[in-house]
PDB file of C-alpha atoms in Angstrom:
ATOM      1  CA  MET A   1      68.663  83.870  88.169  1.00  0.00           C
ATOM      2  CA  SER A   2      67.536  83.744  91.407  1.00  0.00           C
ATOM      3  CA  SER A   3      67.276  85.876  94.140  1.00  0.00           C
ATOM      4  CA  SER A   4      70.090  84.712  96.220  1.00  0.00           C
ATOM      5  CA  GLY A   5      72.548  84.401  93.286  1.00  0.00           C
ATOM      6  CA  THR A   6      72.322  88.403  92.842  1.00  0.00           C
ATOM      7  CA  GLY A   7      72.920  88.803  96.644  1.00  0.00           C
ATOM      8  CA  VAL A   8      76.280  87.153  95.625  1.00  0.00           C
ATOM      9  CA  ALA A   9      76.806  89.207  92.970  1.00  0.00           C
ATOM     10  CA  GLN A  10      76.314  92.033  94.894  1.00  0.00           C
ATOM     11  CA  ASP A  11      78.063  90.643  98.253  1.00  0.00           C
ATOM     12  CA  THR A  12      81.189  90.227  94.932  1.00  0.00           C
ATOM     13  CA  ASP A  13      80.915  93.659  93.778  1.00  0.00           C
ATOM     14  CA  VAL A  14      80.838  95.305  97.346  1.00  0.00           C
ATOM     15  CA  GLU A  15      83.435  93.533  98.027  1.00  0.00           C
ATOM     16  CA  LYS A  16      86.026  94.759  95.060  1.00  0.00           C
ATOM     17  CA  THR A  17      84.966  97.849  95.784  1.00  0.00           C
ATOM     18  CA  ARG A  18      85.936  97.804  99.145  1.00  0.00           C
ATOM     19  CA  ALA A  19      89.391  96.301  98.726  1.00  0.00           C
ATOM     20  CA  ARG A  20      89.728  98.338  95.543  1.00  0.00           C
ATOM     21  CA  TYR A  21      89.025 101.337  97.749  1.00  0.00           C
ATOM     22  CA  GLY A  22      91.181  99.943 100.801  1.00  0.00           C
ATOM     23  CA  LEU A  23      93.688  99.672  98.897  1.00  0.00           C
ATOM     24  CA  LEU A  24      93.606 103.005  97.326  1.00  0.00           C
ATOM     25  CA  ALA A  25      93.804 104.389 100.855  1.00  0.00           C
ATOM     26  CA  VAL A  26      96.851 103.121 101.778  1.00  0.00           C
ATOM     27  CA  ILE A  27      98.923 103.388  98.572  1.00  0.00           C
ATOM     28  CA  VAL A  28      97.588 107.202  98.874  1.00  0.00           C
ATOM     29  CA  SER A  29      98.443 107.276 102.683  1.00  0.00           C
ATOM     30  CA  ASN A  30     101.871 105.760 101.916  1.00  0.00           C
ATOM     31  CA  LEU A  31     102.992 108.315  99.565  1.00  0.00           C
ATOM     32  CA  ALA A  32     101.275 111.082 101.383  1.00  0.00           C
ATOM     33  CA  ILE A  33     103.978 109.883 104.429  1.00  0.00           C
ATOM     34  CA  ALA A  34     106.939 109.550 101.943  1.00  0.00           C
ATOM     35  CA  GLY A  35     106.009 112.806 100.565  1.00  0.00           C
ATOM     36  CA  VAL A  36     106.292 114.701 104.005  1.00  0.00           C
ATOM     37  CA  ALA A  37     109.526 112.502 104.647  1.00  0.00           C
ATOM     38  CA  ILE A  38     111.199 113.627 101.306  1.00  0.00           C
ATOM     39  CA  PHE A  39     110.311 117.418 102.359  1.00  0.00           C
ATOM     40  CA  GLY A  40     111.572 116.871 105.531  1.00  0.00           C
ATOM     41  CA  VAL A  41     115.115 115.044 104.494  1.00  0.00           C
ATOM     42  CA  TRP A  42     114.899 117.779 101.640  1.00  0.00           C
ATOM     43  CA  ARG A  43     114.620 120.848 104.106  1.00  0.00           C
ATOM     44  CA  LEU A  44     116.796 119.760 107.064  1.00  0.00           C
ATOM     45  CA  ASP A  45     120.325 120.411 104.225  1.00  0.00           C
ATOM     46  CA  GLY A  46     122.010 117.267 106.757  1.00  0.00           C
ATOM     47  CA  ASP A  47     121.408 116.209 110.074  1.00  0.00           C
ATOM     48  CA  LYS A  48     121.739 113.071 109.879  1.00  0.00           C
ATOM     49  CA  SER A  49     120.470 111.996 113.124  1.00  0.00           C
ATOM     50  CA  VAL A  50     117.467 113.987 112.419  1.00  0.00           C
ATOM     51  CA  ILE A  51     117.121 112.468 109.263  1.00  0.00           C
ATOM     52  CA  VAL A  52     117.715 109.350 110.392  1.00  0.00           C
ATOM     53  CA  GLY A  53     114.339 109.956 112.743  1.00  0.00           C
ATOM     54  CA  ILE A  54     112.559 110.548 110.445  1.00  0.00           C
ATOM     55  CA  LEU A  55     113.397 108.035 108.200  1.00  0.00           C
ATOM     56  CA  THR A  56     112.780 105.840 110.433  1.00  0.00           C
ATOM     57  CA  ALA A  57     109.569 106.920 111.383  1.00  0.00           C
ATOM     58  CA  ALA A  58     108.422 106.977 107.282  1.00  0.00           C
ATOM     59  CA  PHE A  59     109.426 103.970 107.137  1.00  0.00           C
ATOM     60  CA  THR A  60     107.750 102.186 110.391  1.00  0.00           C
ATOM     61  CA  ALA A  61     104.492 104.499 109.858  1.00  0.00           C
ATOM     62  CA  VAL A  62     104.452 102.498 105.648  1.00  0.00           C
ATOM     63  CA  SER A  63     104.904  99.105 107.438  1.00  0.00           C
ATOM     64  CA  SER A  64     102.865  99.866 109.410  1.00  0.00           C
ATOM     65  CA  MET A  65      99.920 100.370 107.327  1.00  0.00           C
ATOM     66  CA  THR A  66     100.256  98.314 104.564  1.00  0.00           C
ATOM     67  CA  THR A  67      99.991  95.525 107.458  1.00  0.00           C
ATOM     68  CA  ALA A  68      97.008  96.139 108.840  1.00  0.00           C
ATOM     69  CA  TYR A  69      95.603  96.559 105.297  1.00  0.00           C
ATOM     70  CA  LEU A  70      96.711  93.038 104.756  1.00  0.00           C
ATOM     71  CA  GLY A  71      96.288  91.558 107.741  1.00  0.00           C
ATOM     72  CA  ILE A  72      92.952  92.806 107.764  1.00  0.00           C
ATOM     73  CA  LYS A  73      92.186  91.701 104.618  1.00  0.00           C
ATOM     74  CA  ALA A  74      93.605  88.299 104.855  1.00  0.00           C
ATOM     75  CA  VAL A  75      91.225  88.208 108.478  1.00  0.00           C
ATOM     76  CA  ALA A  76      87.935  89.150 106.404  1.00  0.00           C
ATOM     77  CA  ASN A  77      88.910  86.367 103.214  1.00  0.00           C
ATOM     78  CA  THR A  78      89.134  84.205 105.398  1.00  0.00           C
ATOM     79  CA  ALA A  79      86.047  84.400 107.992  1.00  0.00           C
ATOM     80  CA  LYS A  80      84.401  84.909 104.201  1.00  0.00           C
ATOM     81  CA  SER A  81      85.354  81.814 103.077  1.00  0.00           C
ATOM     82  CA  MET A  82      84.327  79.686 106.191  1.00  0.00           C
ATOM     83  CA  SER A  83      80.971  81.405 106.191  1.00  0.00           C
ATOM     84  CA  LEU A  84      80.839  80.720 102.182  1.00  0.00           C
ATOM     85  CA  SER A  85      81.670  76.674 103.319  1.00  0.00           C
ATOM     86  CA  GLY A  86      79.929  76.136 105.815  1.00  0.00           C
ATOM     87  CA  ALA A  87      82.554  75.100 108.135  1.00  0.00           C
ATOM     88  CA  THR A  88      82.354  75.848 111.712  1.00  0.00           C
ATOM     89  CA  PRO A  89      85.540  76.991 113.674  1.00  0.00           C
ATOM     90  CA  PRO A  90      87.467  74.068 116.035  1.00  0.00           C
ATOM     91  CA  ARG A  91      85.675  74.309 119.844  1.00  0.00           C
ATOM     92  CA  HIS A  92      87.432  74.242 122.825  1.00  0.00           C
ATOM     93  CA  THR A  93      85.807  71.122 124.657  1.00  0.00           C
ATOM     94  CA  GLU A  94      86.355  71.158 128.453  1.00  0.00           C
ATOM     95  CA  PRO A  95      88.290  68.119 129.774  1.00  0.00           C
ATOM     96  CA  ALA A  96      86.259  65.560 132.138  1.00  0.00           C
ATOM     97  CA  PRO A  97      86.672  66.157 135.974  1.00  0.00           C
ATOM     98  CA  ALA A  98      88.565  63.277 137.026  1.00  0.00           C
ATOM     99  CA  THR A  99      86.989  61.660 139.689  1.00  0.00           C
ATOM    100  CA  PRO A 100      88.636  61.459 142.968  1.00  0.00           C
ATOM    101  CA  PRO A 101      90.719  58.174 143.782  1.00  0.00           C
ATOM    102  CA  ALA A 102      88.692  55.881 146.282  1.00  0.00           C
ATOM    103  CA  GLN A 103      88.080  55.692 149.841  1.00  0.00           C
ATOM    104  CA  ARG A 104      88.724  52.807 151.850  1.00  0.00           C
ATOM    105  CA  THR A 105      87.044  51.972 154.190  1.00  0.00           C
ATOM    106  CA  PRO A 106      89.093  50.527 157.226  1.00  0.00           C
TER     107      PRO A 106
END
């Protein structure tokens, strides 16, 4: 096997490890947020307005954390696939400047 082949295998292993531990971090964080929210609701003994606030904050934190992880992962995967395929992102080209109308001579 060539040295470049082992580099690709190493990169794949690194990406798998990153994905595994990133997902683990998101899951543990979401469980911690849910645990704190459940504990807070349990300790409030029925104060509905505060319970709604705690549950709303917990849901927002969980959804934000999960969405951020998935978004970052999607962008990383797209960038990696583009770099492996040799594709270049589309360039924005400036339009040619318009020529001014010709002046008439009397």
